[in-house]
Amino acid sequence: MSAAAPADDRTALAVARRIADTIAARHADEVDRASRFPAETIAALREEGLLSAYVPAALGGRSTSFGELVAICTALGQRCSASAMVFAMHQIQVGCIVHHGLTTDYFRDYCRQLVEQQWLIASVTSELGVGGDTRSSICAVEVDGARFALDKIATTISYGAHADDLLVTCRRDPQAARSDQVMVLLRQGSFSLEQTSQWDTLGMRGTCSPGFKLASTGSVDQILPVDYAEVSGATMVPFSHILWAGVWLGIATDATARAAASVRAAARQNPGTVPPTALRLAELAGALQTMRAQVQEAVASFEALLAAPEGADTFSTIAFALRMNHLKIACSTAVVDIVQQALLICGIQGYRNGSPASVGRHLRDALSAPLMVGNDRMHAQNASLLLVHKDI
């Protein structure tokens, strides 16, 4: 399938909003209830060429800005947070390839094919035995001439059974230290997945993220040509934390909208009076505005770094690491607080599944946010970094 160049009135964000409103919203409750992959939404994004949105125009893509990717995550998150999270995770992988792979013919050709084929890429950073530390690997890529073999036991692979390709972290070779990592792109047909656990969770059920045992082979050209330490600091971490924050902002925005509709309905029942929940709604709107400002500031700062000649140096600083950690902690906490407050405003109708005011799915999905790279782990990292970083 060839993705045609978009017309000026069909920006990636405008198309994504239409998909969110007409497709993602229609299937969101059933995706959650059945714990199934949001196939309809991803198919629509694929059909519109949005899976390659971040690929540069020189390679056939849209050259969609990072800020627009975040806005798309927010638009999808307002209607189906599982769809939004799948889109975000996929774009994280695309970002890693675009930022760190285009010095090679192989990855430039891959991006051209991605535009044509709209492959869905999943991340394999988790591993049994490393305790959730993505900067540590037990498995290693084993190179033999022009070929490699790579096996990994992953505790989770989000939408792994539905992905076309995988981007995997591993040690550089069997003798390398755990932190001496590379990323390897695995192509459909060259790997096998054996499911090792179930995905029966409280929320984000449509991301379909069980554990898998992975076995693969391929060409050495599929190994990204830079250290994963560089990829992680410059792309994986900021893309993850900011795009995830965009998803969470979408969840919070829709929960607040449902709370506002509930207050207005109460006001219509008693003309001339201000419902008691109106005060709580005013507080909620302020909290949402603060969260939105945090995301917008992070987007603006990161885009400025991407455009700056000295940006690469900034990505490796303690200050930048702290900034990304603080953003993730703040937004993952805020989304839970905002949805809980929305539930109090909506009352029993917000608690009731199937109600127009229902925020049960929103709350269950939001509760995953502090657990995605656990906030306690991030607080511990910040505590260590602040011992040597004095400019708070």
CSV table of C-alpha atoms in Angstrom, one decimal:
chain,number,residue,atom,x,y,z
A,1,MET,CA,0.0,0.0,0.0
A,2,SER,CA,1.5,3.3,-1.0
A,3,ALA,CA,0.8,6.3,1.2
A,4,ALA,CA,0.1,9.3,-0.9
A,5,ALA,CA,1.5,12.7,0.1
A,6,PRO,CA,-1.1,14.5,2.2
A,7,ALA,CA,-2.9,17.6,1.1
A,8,ASP,CA,-2.5,20.8,3.1
A,9,ASP,CA,-5.9,20.4,4.6
A,10,ARG,CA,-5.2,16.8,5.6
A,11,THR,CA,-2.5,17.1,8.2
A,12,ALA,CA,-1.5,14.1,10.2
A,13,LEU,CA,-3.2,15.5,13.3
A,14,ALA,CA,-6.5,16.3,11.5
A,15,VAL,CA,-6.6,12.8,10.0
A,16,ALA,CA,-5.8,11.2,13.4
A,17,ARG,CA,-8.5,13.2,15.1
A,18,ARG,CA,-11.1,11.9,12.6
A,19,ILE,CA,-9.9,8.4,13.2
A,20,ALA,CA,-10.1,8.9,17.0
A,21,ASP,CA,-13.6,10.3,16.8
A,22,THR,CA,-15.1,7.9,14.3
A,23,ILE,CA,-13.2,4.6,14.9
A,24,ALA,CA,-11.2,4.5,18.1
A,25,ALA,CA,-14.2,5.9,20.2
A,26,ARG,CA,-16.6,3.4,18.7
A,27,HIS,CA,-14.5,0.4,19.6
A,28,ALA,CA,-12.7,1.5,22.9
A,29,ASP,CA,-15.1,-0.1,25.4
A,30,GLU,CA,-15.1,-3.4,23.5
A,31,VAL,CA,-11.3,-3.4,23.1
A,32,ASP,CA,-11.1,-2.9,26.9
A,33,ARG,CA,-13.8,-5.4,27.8
A,34,ALA,CA,-12.4,-8.2,25.5
A,35,SER,CA,-8.7,-7.3,26.3
A,36,ARG,CA,-8.1,-7.3,22.5
A,37,PHE,CA,-5.8,-5.4,20.2
A,38,PRO,CA,-7.5,-2.2,18.7
A,39,ALA,CA,-7.2,-3.6,15.2
A,40,GLU,CA,-9.7,-1.2,13.6
A,41,THR,CA,-7.9,1.9,14.8
A,42,ILE,CA,-4.4,0.7,13.8
A,43,ALA,CA,-5.8,-0.4,10.4
A,44,ALA,CA,-7.1,3.1,9.9
A,45,LEU,CA,-3.9,4.7,10.9
A,46,ARG,CA,-2.0,2.4,8.6
A,47,GLU,CA,-4.4,3.1,5.7
A,48,GLU,CA,-3.8,6.9,6.1
A,49,GLY,CA,0.0,6.4,6.2
A,50,LEU,CA,0.3,7.6,9.8
A,51,LEU,CA,2.6,4.8,11.0
A,52,SER,CA,5.4,6.4,9.0
A,53,ALA,CA,4.4,9.9,9.9
A,54,TYR,CA,7.8,10.7,11.5
A,55,VAL,CA,9.8,9.4,8.5
A,56,PRO,CA,11.5,12.3,6.7
A,57,ALA,CA,9.9,13.6,3.5
A,58,ALA,CA,13.2,12.8,1.7
A,59,LEU,CA,12.5,9.2,2.3
A,60,GLY,CA,8.8,9.4,1.4
A,61,GLY,CA,7.3,10.2,4.8
A,62,ARG,CA,5.4,13.1,6.1
A,63,SER,CA,8.2,14.7,8.2
A,64,THR,CA,5.6,15.1,10.9
A,65,SER,CA,7.0,17.1,13.8
A,66,PHE,CA,7.5,15.6,17.2
A,67,GLY,CA,5.0,18.0,18.7
A,68,GLU,CA,2.4,16.8,16.2
A,69,LEU,CA,3.1,13.2,17.2
A,70,VAL,CA,2.4,14.1,20.8
A,71,ALA,CA,-0.9,15.9,19.8
A,72,ILE,CA,-1.9,12.7,17.9
A,73,CYS,CA,-1.3,10.7,21.0
A,74,THR,CA,-3.5,13.1,22.9
A,75,ALA,CA,-6.3,13.0,20.4
A,76,LEU,CA,-6.3,9.2,20.3
A,77,GLY,CA,-5.9,9.0,24.1
A,78,GLN,CA,-9.2,11.0,24.5
A,79,ARG,CA,-11.0,8.2,22.7
A,80,CYS,CA,-9.1,5.0,23.3
A,81,SER,CA,-6.0,5.0,25.4
A,82,ALA,CA,-4.9,1.6,24.3
A,83,SER,CA,-4.9,2.7,20.7
A,84,ALA,CA,-3.0,5.8,21.7
A,85,MET,CA,-0.4,3.8,23.6
A,86,VAL,CA,0.2,1.4,20.7
A,87,PHE,CA,0.7,4.4,18.4
A,88,ALA,CA,3.1,6.1,20.9
A,89,MET,CA,5.2,2.9,21.4
A,90,HIS,CA,5.4,2.4,17.6
A,91,GLN,CA,6.6,6.0,17.0
A,92,ILE,CA,9.2,5.6,19.7
A,93,GLN,CA,10.7,2.8,17.6
A,94,VAL,CA,10.4,4.8,14.5
A,95,GLY,CA,12.1,7.7,16.2
A,96,CYS,CA,15.1,5.5,17.3
A,97,ILE,CA,15.6,4.4,13.7
A,98,VAL,CA,15.2,7.9,12.1
A,99,HIS,CA,17.5,9.5,14.6
A,100,HIS,CA,20.2,6.9,14.8
A,101,GLY,CA,20.0,4.6,11.7
A,102,LEU,CA,19.9,6.8,8.7
A,103,THR,CA,23.7,6.9,8.3
A,104,THR,CA,23.3,3.4,6.7
A,105,ASP,CA,21.8,2.3,3.4
A,106,TYR,CA,19.9,-0.5,5.2
A,107,PHE,CA,18.0,1.7,7.5
A,108,ARG,CA,17.3,4.4,4.9
A,109,ASP,CA,15.9,1.7,2.7
A,110,TYR,CA,13.9,0.3,5.6
A,111,CYS,CA,12.3,3.7,6.2
A,112,ARG,CA,11.3,4.0,2.5
A,113,GLN,CA,9.7,0.5,2.8
A,114,LEU,CA,8.0,1.6,6.0
A,115,VAL,CA,6.3,4.4,4.2
A,116,GLU,CA,5.1,1.9,1.5
A,117,GLN,CA,4.1,-1.0,3.8
A,118,GLN,CA,3.2,0.7,7.0
A,119,TRP,CA,4.7,-1.9,9.2
A,120,LEU,CA,3.9,-1.9,13.0
A,121,ILE,CA,7.1,-2.0,15.1
A,122,ALA,CA,7.1,-3.2,18.7
A,123,SER,CA,9.8,-2.7,21.4
A,124,VAL,CA,11.5,-5.5,23.2
A,125,THR,CA,13.4,-3.7,26.0
A,126,SER,CA,12.1,-5.8,29.0
A,127,GLU,CA,14.0,-9.0,30.0
A,128,LEU,CA,13.6,-11.6,32.6
A,129,GLY,CA,16.3,-11.2,35.3
A,130,VAL,CA,17.1,-7.4,35.0
A,131,GLY,CA,14.4,-6.1,37.3
A,132,GLY,CA,12.9,-3.7,34.8
A,133,ASP,CA,16.2,-1.9,34.1
A,134,THR,CA,16.1,-1.2,30.4
A,135,ARG,CA,19.8,-0.1,30.5
A,136,SER,CA,20.8,-3.6,31.3
A,137,SER,CA,20.7,-6.8,29.2
A,138,ILE,CA,21.4,-10.4,29.8
A,139,CYS,CA,20.9,-11.6,26.2
A,140,ALA,CA,23.5,-10.8,23.6
A,141,VAL,CA,23.6,-10.7,19.8
A,142,GLU,CA,25.9,-13.4,18.5
A,143,VAL,CA,27.5,-12.4,15.2
A,144,ASP,CA,28.8,-15.0,12.7
A,145,GLY,CA,30.2,-13.3,9.6
A,146,ALA,CA,27.4,-11.4,8.0
A,147,ARG,CA,24.6,-13.0,10.1
A,148,PHE,CA,23.5,-12.8,13.7
A,149,ALA,CA,21.4,-14.9,16.1
A,150,LEU,CA,19.6,-13.4,19.0
A,151,ASP,CA,17.4,-15.0,21.7
A,152,LYS,CA,15.7,-13.1,24.5
A,153,ILE,CA,13.1,-13.9,27.3
A,154,ALA,CA,11.0,-10.7,27.5
A,155,THR,CA,8.7,-10.1,30.4
A,156,THR,CA,6.4,-8.0,28.2
A,157,ILE,CA,6.2,-7.2,24.5
A,158,SER,CA,3.3,-4.7,24.0
A,159,TYR,CA,1.2,-5.8,21.0
A,160,GLY,CA,4.0,-8.3,20.2
A,161,ALA,CA,1.7,-10.8,18.6
A,162,HIS,CA,0.3,-8.1,16.3
A,163,ALA,CA,3.6,-6.4,15.3
A,164,ASP,CA,5.3,-6.8,12.0
A,165,ASP,CA,8.8,-6.0,13.2
A,166,LEU,CA,10.6,-5.8,16.5
A,167,LEU,CA,13.3,-3.5,17.9
A,168,VAL,CA,15.3,-5.3,20.5
A,169,THR,CA,17.9,-4.3,23.1
A,170,CYS,CA,20.7,-6.7,23.9
A,171,ARG,CA,24.4,-6.9,24.8
A,172,ARG,CA,26.8,-6.1,22.0
A,173,ASP,CA,28.3,-9.6,22.2
A,174,PRO,CA,28.4,-12.4,24.7
A,175,GLN,CA,31.5,-11.0,26.4
A,176,ALA,CA,30.1,-7.4,26.8
A,177,ALA,CA,29.0,-5.9,30.1
A,178,ARG,CA,25.3,-5.8,30.8
A,179,SER,CA,25.2,-2.0,30.1
A,180,ASP,CA,27.1,-2.3,26.8
A,181,GLN,CA,24.0,-2.6,24.6
A,182,VAL,CA,22.9,-2.3,21.0
A,183,MET,CA,19.5,-2.3,19.3
A,184,VAL,CA,18.6,-4.9,16.6
A,185,LEU,CA,15.7,-4.6,14.2
A,186,LEU,CA,14.1,-8.0,13.7
A,187,ARG,CA,12.1,-8.5,10.5
A,188,GLN,CA,8.9,-10.4,10.2
A,189,GLY,CA,9.5,-14.0,9.2
A,190,SER,CA,13.0,-14.1,10.8
A,191,PHE,CA,11.9,-14.4,14.4
A,192,SER,CA,9.6,-16.6,16.5
A,193,LEU,CA,7.6,-15.7,19.6
A,194,GLU,CA,6.6,-18.2,22.2
A,195,GLN,CA,4.1,-16.6,24.7
A,196,THR,CA,5.1,-17.2,28.3
A,197,SER,CA,2.4,-15.3,30.2
A,198,GLN,CA,-1.1,-13.8,30.0
A,199,TRP,CA,-2.2,-10.2,29.7
A,200,ASP,CA,-5.3,-10.0,32.0
A,201,THR,CA,-4.8,-6.6,33.6
A,202,LEU,CA,-6.6,-3.9,35.4
A,203,GLY,CA,-6.2,-1.4,32.5
A,204,MET,CA,-4.5,-0.8,29.2
A,205,ARG,CA,-5.9,-4.1,28.3
A,206,GLY,CA,-5.9,-3.5,24.5
A,207,THR,CA,-2.1,-3.1,24.4
A,208,CYS,CA,-1.9,-6.9,24.7
A,209,SER,CA,1.5,-7.1,26.4
A,210,PRO,CA,2.2,-10.6,27.7
A,211,GLY,CA,5.7,-12.1,28.0
A,212,PHE,CA,7.4,-13.9,25.2
A,213,LYS,CA,10.4,-16.1,24.5
A,214,LEU,CA,12.1,-14.7,21.4
A,215,ALA,CA,14.4,-16.4,18.9
A,216,SER,CA,15.7,-14.7,15.8
A,217,THR,CA,18.3,-14.5,13.1
A,218,GLY,CA,19.2,-11.9,10.5
A,219,SER,CA,21.8,-9.8,8.8
A,220,VAL,CA,24.3,-7.7,10.7
A,221,ASP,CA,23.0,-4.7,8.8
A,222,GLN,CA,19.9,-4.8,11.1
A,223,ILE,CA,22.0,-3.7,14.1
A,224,LEU,CA,21.7,0.0,14.7
A,225,PRO,CA,25.1,1.6,14.1
A,226,VAL,CA,25.3,3.5,17.5
A,227,ASP,CA,25.4,2.4,21.1
A,228,TYR,CA,22.1,2.0,22.8
A,229,ALA,CA,23.3,4.3,25.6
A,230,GLU,CA,23.2,7.1,23.0
A,231,VAL,CA,19.9,6.0,21.6
A,232,SER,CA,18.4,5.8,25.1
A,233,GLY,CA,19.5,9.2,26.2
A,234,ALA,CA,18.8,11.1,23.0
A,235,THR,CA,15.6,9.4,21.8
A,236,MET,CA,14.2,6.4,23.6
A,237,VAL,CA,13.8,8.2,27.0
A,238,PRO,CA,12.5,11.6,25.8
A,239,PHE,CA,10.3,10.1,23.1
A,240,SER,CA,8.8,7.6,25.7
A,241,HIS,CA,8.2,10.1,28.5
A,242,ILE,CA,6.8,12.9,26.3
A,243,LEU,CA,4.7,10.7,24.0
A,244,TRP,CA,3.3,8.7,27.0
A,245,ALA,CA,2.5,12.1,28.7
A,246,GLY,CA,0.6,13.0,25.6
A,247,VAL,CA,-1.5,9.8,25.9
A,248,TRP,CA,-2.1,10.5,29.6
A,249,LEU,CA,-3.1,14.1,28.8
A,250,GLY,CA,-5.7,12.6,26.4
A,251,ILE,CA,-7.2,10.4,29.1
A,252,ALA,CA,-7.3,13.3,31.6
A,253,THR,CA,-8.8,15.6,29.0
A,254,ASP,CA,-11.7,13.3,28.2
A,255,ALA,CA,-12.3,12.6,31.9
A,256,THR,CA,-12.5,16.3,32.5
A,257,ALA,CA,-14.9,16.8,29.6
A,258,ARG,CA,-17.2,14.1,31.0
A,259,ALA,CA,-17.1,15.8,34.4
A,260,ALA,CA,-17.9,19.2,32.9
A,261,ALA,CA,-20.9,17.7,31.0
A,262,SER,CA,-22.1,16.2,34.3
A,263,VAL,CA,-21.9,19.6,36.0
A,264,ARG,CA,-23.7,21.4,33.2
A,265,ALA,CA,-26.4,18.7,33.3
A,266,ALA,CA,-26.9,19.3,37.0
A,267,ALA,CA,-27.1,23.1,36.4
A,268,ARG,CA,-29.8,22.6,33.8
A,269,GLN,CA,-31.9,20.7,36.3
A,270,ASN,CA,-31.8,23.6,38.7
A,271,PRO,CA,-31.7,26.9,36.6
A,272,GLY,CA,-30.2,29.8,38.4
A,273,THR,CA,-28.1,27.7,40.8
A,274,VAL,CA,-24.5,26.7,40.8
A,275,PRO,CA,-24.2,22.9,41.4
A,276,PRO,CA,-21.9,22.0,44.4
A,277,THR,CA,-19.7,20.1,42.0
A,278,ALA,CA,-18.9,23.2,40.0
A,279,LEU,CA,-16.3,24.3,42.5
A,280,ARG,CA,-14.6,20.9,42.2
A,281,LEU,CA,-14.8,21.2,38.4
A,282,ALA,CA,-13.0,24.6,38.6
A,283,GLU,CA,-10.2,22.9,40.5
A,284,LEU,CA,-10.1,20.1,38.0
A,285,ALA,CA,-9.8,22.4,35.1
A,286,GLY,CA,-6.8,24.1,36.7
A,287,ALA,CA,-5.1,20.8,37.2
A,288,LEU,CA,-5.7,19.8,33.6
A,289,GLN,CA,-4.3,23.2,32.4
A,290,THR,CA,-1.2,22.6,34.5
A,291,MET,CA,-0.7,19.1,33.1
A,292,ARG,CA,-1.2,20.4,29.5
A,293,ALA,CA,1.4,23.2,30.1
A,294,GLN,CA,3.9,20.6,31.4
A,295,VAL,CA,3.5,18.6,28.2
A,296,GLN,CA,3.6,21.6,25.9
A,297,GLU,CA,6.8,22.9,27.7
A,298,ALA,CA,8.5,19.5,27.3
A,299,VAL,CA,7.6,19.3,23.6
A,300,ALA,CA,8.9,22.8,23.0
A,301,SER,CA,12.1,22.2,24.9
A,302,PHE,CA,12.8,18.8,23.2
A,303,GLU,CA,12.1,20.2,19.7
A,304,ALA,CA,14.5,23.1,20.4
A,305,LEU,CA,17.2,20.6,21.4
A,306,LEU,CA,16.5,18.5,18.2
A,307,ALA,CA,17.0,21.6,16.1
A,308,ALA,CA,20.1,22.9,18.0
A,309,PRO,CA,23.6,22.0,16.8
A,310,GLU,CA,24.6,21.3,20.4
A,311,GLY,CA,21.5,19.3,21.2
A,312,ALA,CA,23.3,16.0,21.1
A,313,ASP,CA,25.5,17.1,24.0
A,314,THR,CA,22.6,18.3,26.0
A,315,PHE,CA,20.9,14.8,25.9
A,316,SER,CA,23.7,13.3,27.9
A,317,THR,CA,23.5,15.9,30.7
A,318,ILE,CA,22.2,15.2,34.2
A,319,ALA,CA,19.9,18.2,33.9
A,320,PHE,CA,18.2,16.7,30.9
A,321,ALA,CA,17.8,13.3,32.5
A,322,LEU,CA,16.2,14.9,35.6
A,323,ARG,CA,13.9,16.9,33.4
A,324,MET,CA,12.6,13.9,31.6
A,325,ASN,CA,12.2,11.9,34.9
A,326,HIS,CA,10.3,14.8,36.5
A,327,LEU,CA,8.0,15.1,33.6
A,328,LYS,CA,7.1,11.4,33.6
A,329,ILE,CA,6.5,11.3,37.4
A,330,ALA,CA,4.5,14.5,37.3
A,331,CYS,CA,2.2,13.5,34.4
A,332,SER,CA,1.7,9.9,35.5
A,333,THR,CA,0.7,11.2,38.9
A,334,ALA,CA,-1.5,14.0,37.5
A,335,VAL,CA,-3.5,11.7,35.2
A,336,VAL,CA,-4.6,9.5,38.1
A,337,ASP,CA,-5.5,12.5,40.3
A,338,ILE,CA,-7.5,14.2,37.5
A,339,VAL,CA,-9.5,11.1,36.6
A,340,GLN,CA,-10.2,10.4,40.3
A,341,GLN,CA,-11.5,13.9,40.7
A,342,ALA,CA,-13.6,13.6,37.6
A,343,LEU,CA,-15.1,10.4,39.1
A,344,LEU,CA,-16.1,12.3,42.2
A,345,ILE,CA,-17.8,15.0,40.1
A,346,CYS,CA,-19.7,12.5,37.9
A,347,GLY,CA,-20.7,10.4,40.9
A,348,ILE,CA,-22.5,7.1,40.5
A,349,GLN,CA,-22.9,7.7,36.7
A,350,GLY,CA,-19.1,8.0,36.4
A,351,TYR,CA,-18.8,4.7,38.3
A,352,ARG,CA,-21.4,2.9,36.2
A,353,ASN,CA,-20.0,1.2,33.0
A,354,GLY,CA,-21.9,2.1,29.9
A,355,SER,CA,-22.9,5.5,31.1
A,356,PRO,CA,-22.0,8.6,29.0
A,357,ALA,CA,-20.3,9.9,32.2
A,358,SER,CA,-18.4,6.7,32.9
A,359,VAL,CA,-14.7,7.2,33.7
A,360,GLY,CA,-14.0,3.6,34.9
A,361,ARG,CA,-11.9,2.7,31.9
A,362,HIS,CA,-10.1,6.0,32.1
A,363,LEU,CA,-9.2,5.4,35.7
A,364,ARG,CA,-8.0,1.8,35.2
A,365,ASP,CA,-5.9,2.9,32.2
A,366,ALA,CA,-4.5,5.9,34.1
A,367,LEU,CA,-3.4,3.6,37.0
A,368,SER,CA,-0.9,2.0,34.6
A,369,ALA,CA,1.0,5.3,34.2
A,370,PRO,CA,2.9,5.3,37.5
A,371,LEU,CA,4.0,1.7,36.8
A,372,MET,CA,5.4,2.2,33.3
A,373,VAL,CA,9.0,2.5,34.4
A,374,GLY,CA,8.0,2.7,38.0
A,375,ASN,CA,7.9,6.1,39.7
A,376,ASP,CA,9.7,4.8,42.7
A,377,ARG,CA,12.6,3.7,40.5
A,378,MET,CA,12.6,7.1,38.9
A,379,HIS,CA,12.6,8.9,42.3
A,380,ALA,CA,15.6,6.8,43.3
A,381,GLN,CA,17.4,7.7,40.1
A,382,ASN,CA,16.7,11.4,40.7
A,383,ALA,CA,17.9,11.1,44.3
A,384,SER,CA,21.2,9.8,43.0
A,385,LEU,CA,21.5,12.4,40.3
A,386,LEU,CA,20.8,15.2,42.7
A,387,LEU,CA,23.7,14.3,44.8
A,388,VAL,CA,26.0,15.6,42.1
A,389,HIS,CA,23.7,18.0,40.3
A,390,LYS,CA,23.4,21.3,42.2
A,391,ASP,CA,21.4,23.5,39.8
A,392,ILE,CA,17.8,22.6,40.9
